[in-house]
CSV table of C-alpha atoms in Angstrom, one decimal:
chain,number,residue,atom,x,y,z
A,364,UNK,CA,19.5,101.9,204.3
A,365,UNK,CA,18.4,104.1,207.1
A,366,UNK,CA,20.4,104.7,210.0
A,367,UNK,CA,17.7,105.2,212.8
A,368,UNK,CA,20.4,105.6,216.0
A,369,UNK,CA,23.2,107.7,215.1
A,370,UNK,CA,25.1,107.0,218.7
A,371,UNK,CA,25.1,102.9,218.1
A,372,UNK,CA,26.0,103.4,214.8
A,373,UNK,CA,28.9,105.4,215.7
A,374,UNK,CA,29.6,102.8,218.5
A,375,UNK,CA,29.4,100.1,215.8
A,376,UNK,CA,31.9,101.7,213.9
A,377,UNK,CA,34.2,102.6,216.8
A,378,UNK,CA,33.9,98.6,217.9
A,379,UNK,CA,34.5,97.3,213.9
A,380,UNK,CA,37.9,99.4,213.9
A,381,UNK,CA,39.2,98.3,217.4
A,382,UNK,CA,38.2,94.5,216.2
A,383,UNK,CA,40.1,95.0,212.9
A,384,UNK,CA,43.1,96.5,214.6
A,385,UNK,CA,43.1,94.0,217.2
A,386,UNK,CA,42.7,91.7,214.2
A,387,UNK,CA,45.6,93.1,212.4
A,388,UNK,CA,47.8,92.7,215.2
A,389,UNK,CA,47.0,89.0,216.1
A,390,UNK,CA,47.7,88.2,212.3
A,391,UNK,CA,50.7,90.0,211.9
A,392,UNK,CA,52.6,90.1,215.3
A,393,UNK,CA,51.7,87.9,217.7
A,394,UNK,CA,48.4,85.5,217.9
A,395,UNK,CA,47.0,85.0,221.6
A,396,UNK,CA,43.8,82.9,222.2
A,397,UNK,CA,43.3,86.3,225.6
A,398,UNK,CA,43.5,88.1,222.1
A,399,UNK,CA,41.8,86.3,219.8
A,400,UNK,CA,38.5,86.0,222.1
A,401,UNK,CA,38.6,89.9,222.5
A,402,UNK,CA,38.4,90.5,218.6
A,403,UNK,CA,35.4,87.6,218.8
A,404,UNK,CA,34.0,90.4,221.2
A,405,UNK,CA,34.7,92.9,219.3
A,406,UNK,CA,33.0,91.9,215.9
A,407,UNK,CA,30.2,90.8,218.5
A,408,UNK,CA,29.9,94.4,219.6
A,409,UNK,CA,30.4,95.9,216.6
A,410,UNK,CA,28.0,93.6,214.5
A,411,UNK,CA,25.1,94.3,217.4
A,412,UNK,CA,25.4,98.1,217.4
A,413,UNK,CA,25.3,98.3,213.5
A,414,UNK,CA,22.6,96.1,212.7
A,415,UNK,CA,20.5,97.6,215.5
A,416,UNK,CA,20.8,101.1,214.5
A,417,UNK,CA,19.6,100.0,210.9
A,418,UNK,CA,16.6,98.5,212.9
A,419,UNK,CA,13.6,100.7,212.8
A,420,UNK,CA,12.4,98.8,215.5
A,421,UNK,CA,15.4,98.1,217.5
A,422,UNK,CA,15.9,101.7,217.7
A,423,UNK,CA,13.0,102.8,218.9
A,424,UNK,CA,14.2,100.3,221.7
A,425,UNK,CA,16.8,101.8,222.3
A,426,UNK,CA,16.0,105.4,222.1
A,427,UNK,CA,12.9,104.2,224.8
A,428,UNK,CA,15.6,102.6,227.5
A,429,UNK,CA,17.4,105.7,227.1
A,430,UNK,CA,14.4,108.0,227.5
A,431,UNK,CA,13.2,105.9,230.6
A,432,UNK,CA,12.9,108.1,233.6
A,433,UNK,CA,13.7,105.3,235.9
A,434,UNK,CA,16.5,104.4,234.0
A,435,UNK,CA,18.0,108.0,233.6
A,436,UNK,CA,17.1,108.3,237.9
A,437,UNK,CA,19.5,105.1,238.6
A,438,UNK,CA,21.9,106.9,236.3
A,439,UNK,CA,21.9,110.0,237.8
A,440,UNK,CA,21.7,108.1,241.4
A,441,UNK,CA,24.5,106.2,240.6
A,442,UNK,CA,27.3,108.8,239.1
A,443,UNK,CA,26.1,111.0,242.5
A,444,UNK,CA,27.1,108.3,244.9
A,445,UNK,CA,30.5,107.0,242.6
A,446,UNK,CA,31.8,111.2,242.9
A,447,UNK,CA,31.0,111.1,246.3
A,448,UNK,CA,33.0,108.0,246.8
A,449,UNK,CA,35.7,108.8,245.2
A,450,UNK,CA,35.7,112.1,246.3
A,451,UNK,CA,36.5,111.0,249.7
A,452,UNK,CA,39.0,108.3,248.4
A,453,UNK,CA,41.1,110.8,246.7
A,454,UNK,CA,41.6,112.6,250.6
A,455,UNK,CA,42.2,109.6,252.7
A,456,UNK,CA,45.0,108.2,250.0
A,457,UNK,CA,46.2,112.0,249.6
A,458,UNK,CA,46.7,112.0,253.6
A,459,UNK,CA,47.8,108.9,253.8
A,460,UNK,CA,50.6,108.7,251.4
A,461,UNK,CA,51.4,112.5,252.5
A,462,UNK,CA,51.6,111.6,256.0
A,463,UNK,CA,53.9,108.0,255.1
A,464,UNK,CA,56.2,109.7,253.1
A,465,UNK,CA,56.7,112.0,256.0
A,466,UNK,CA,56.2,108.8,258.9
A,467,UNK,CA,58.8,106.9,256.5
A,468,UNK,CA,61.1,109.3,255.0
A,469,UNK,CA,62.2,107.0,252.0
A,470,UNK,CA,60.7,108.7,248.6
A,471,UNK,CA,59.7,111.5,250.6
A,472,UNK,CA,59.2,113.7,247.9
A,473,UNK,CA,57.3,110.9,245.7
A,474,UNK,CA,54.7,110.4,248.7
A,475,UNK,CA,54.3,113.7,249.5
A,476,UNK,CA,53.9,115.2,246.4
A,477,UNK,CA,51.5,112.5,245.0
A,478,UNK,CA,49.6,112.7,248.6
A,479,UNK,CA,49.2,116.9,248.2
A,480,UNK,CA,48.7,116.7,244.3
A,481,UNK,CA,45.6,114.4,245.3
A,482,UNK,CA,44.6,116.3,248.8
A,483,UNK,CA,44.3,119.5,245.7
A,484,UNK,CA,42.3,117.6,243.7
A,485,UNK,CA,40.1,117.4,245.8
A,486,UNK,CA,40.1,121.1,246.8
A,487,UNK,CA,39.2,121.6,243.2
A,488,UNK,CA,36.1,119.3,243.1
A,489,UNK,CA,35.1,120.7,246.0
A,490,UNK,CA,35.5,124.5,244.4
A,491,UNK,CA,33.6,123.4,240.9
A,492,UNK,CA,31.1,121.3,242.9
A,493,UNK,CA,30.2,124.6,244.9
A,494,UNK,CA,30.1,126.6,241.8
A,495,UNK,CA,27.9,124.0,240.1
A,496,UNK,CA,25.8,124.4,243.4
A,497,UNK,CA,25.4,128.0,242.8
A,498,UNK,CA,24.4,127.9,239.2
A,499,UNK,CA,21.8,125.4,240.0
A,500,UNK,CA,20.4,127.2,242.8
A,501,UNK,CA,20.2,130.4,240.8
A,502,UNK,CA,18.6,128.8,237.6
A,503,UNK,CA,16.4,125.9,239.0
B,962,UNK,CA,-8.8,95.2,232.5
B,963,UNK,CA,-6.6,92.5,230.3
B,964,UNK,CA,-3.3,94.2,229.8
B,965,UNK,CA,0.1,93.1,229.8
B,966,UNK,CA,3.0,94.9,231.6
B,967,UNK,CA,4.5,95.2,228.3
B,968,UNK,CA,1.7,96.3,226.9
B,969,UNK,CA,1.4,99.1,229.3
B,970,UNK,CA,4.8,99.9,229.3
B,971,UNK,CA,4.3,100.5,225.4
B,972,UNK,CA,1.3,102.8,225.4
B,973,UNK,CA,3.0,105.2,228.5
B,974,UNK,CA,6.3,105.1,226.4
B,975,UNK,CA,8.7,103.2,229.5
B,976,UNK,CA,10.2,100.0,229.5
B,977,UNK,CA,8.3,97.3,231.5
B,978,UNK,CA,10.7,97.2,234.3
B,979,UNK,CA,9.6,100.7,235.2
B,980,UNK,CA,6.0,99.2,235.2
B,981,UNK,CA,7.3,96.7,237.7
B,982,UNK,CA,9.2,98.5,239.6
B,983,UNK,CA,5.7,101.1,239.8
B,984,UNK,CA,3.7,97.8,240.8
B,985,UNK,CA,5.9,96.2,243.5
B,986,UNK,CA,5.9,99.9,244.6
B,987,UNK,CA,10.0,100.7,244.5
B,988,UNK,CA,9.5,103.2,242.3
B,989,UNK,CA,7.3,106.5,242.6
B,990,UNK,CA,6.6,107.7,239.0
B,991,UNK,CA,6.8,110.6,238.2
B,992,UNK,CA,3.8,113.3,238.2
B,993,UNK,CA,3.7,113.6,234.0
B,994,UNK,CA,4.1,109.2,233.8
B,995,UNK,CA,1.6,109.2,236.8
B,996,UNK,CA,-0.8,111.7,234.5
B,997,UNK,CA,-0.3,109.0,231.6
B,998,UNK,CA,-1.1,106.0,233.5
B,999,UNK,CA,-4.0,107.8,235.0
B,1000,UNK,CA,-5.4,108.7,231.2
B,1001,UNK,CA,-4.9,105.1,230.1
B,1002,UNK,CA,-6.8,103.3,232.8
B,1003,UNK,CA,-9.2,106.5,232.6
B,1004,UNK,CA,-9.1,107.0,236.2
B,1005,UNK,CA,-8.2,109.9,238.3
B,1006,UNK,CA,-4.4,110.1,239.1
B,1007,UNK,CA,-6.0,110.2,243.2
B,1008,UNK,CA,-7.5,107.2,242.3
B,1009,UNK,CA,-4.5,105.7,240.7
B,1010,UNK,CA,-2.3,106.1,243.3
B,1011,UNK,CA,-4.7,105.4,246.2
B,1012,UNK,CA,-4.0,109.0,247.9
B,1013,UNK,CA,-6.7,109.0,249.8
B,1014,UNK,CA,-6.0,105.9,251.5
B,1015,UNK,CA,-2.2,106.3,251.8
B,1016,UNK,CA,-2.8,109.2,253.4
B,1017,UNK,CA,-5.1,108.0,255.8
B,1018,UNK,CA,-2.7,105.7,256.8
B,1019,UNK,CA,0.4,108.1,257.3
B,1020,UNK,CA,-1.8,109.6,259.3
């Protein structure tokens, strides 16, 4: 027995402990059918990652999807444009709960704070995404 | 030439969506897939892609 896809093995493995956990805990403290359909899901998971990373040819699937340069493109295409996103979500929310805790005044403290702690997150992405910007303009 | 997208997409080493995508024109390989394609059908990557005649028409 030759494991051909280390990654879905590992996956496999992580899936067949959450499902036995999850298993564990529908015998033994409380049994949900929400519950009982996740561990179904679970196994599935588990069972599929397993058996195809002791596929020879199921790997070489799966190694080829990864390797896929229009695949990896979308990838890459789509992590750019979810930072971006949320890189502008985390300063509207920042200003807006900074500016109605001050507007407001109840929980001042709570809004503000939460509203600068994001508004400096975003400073910081800002500050590694320039420094990323460098490095890549230097070595590419 | 009787080959199947999947077929293609095996001997190039992509998955036959990318072969799609390349054929309904969404997607511009890349220069080293374009090199591959090119040495499968035995053609000229020019040739492949039709550069001639795409650039005749851009300009």
């Amino acid at each position: 027995m030759k494991i051909y896809h280390k990654k879905n093995f590992y996956a496999g493995i992580v899936f067949l402990t959450l499902a036995i956990l999850n298993l564990r805990t529908l015998l033994l403290v409380e049994f949900t059918i929400k519950d009982m359909i996740l561990t179904l899901f679970l196994f599935c998971f588990a069972f599929s990652g397993v058996s195809r990373s002791l596929s020879k040819q199921c790997s070489n699937e799966d190694v080829l999807k990864e390797n896929d340069e229009r695949n990896k493109l979308i990838n890459l295409k789509s992590k750019a444009k979810s930072y971006s996103i949320v890189e502008k979500m985390l300063l509207i929310i920042g200003w807006i709960l900074t500016l109605f805790g001050a507007i407001k005044g109840e929980s001042y403290y709570l809004f503000v704070g939460i509203g600068i702690s994001l508004s400096l997150l975003w400073v910081i992405i800002i500050f590694i995404e320039s420094c990323i910007n460098i490095y890549y303009e230097k070595h590419e | 030439m009787n080959v199947t997208q999947q077929e293609l997409a095996d001997a190039v080493k992509v998955t036959s969506r990318t072969i799609i995508s390349i054929e309904k024109g969404q997607y511009k390989p890349s220069l080293m897939l374009a090199y591959k394609l090119a040495l499968y059908f035995d053609v000229s990557i020019e040739e492949l892609c039709c550069l001639k005649q795409n650039l005749r028409e851009e300009i």
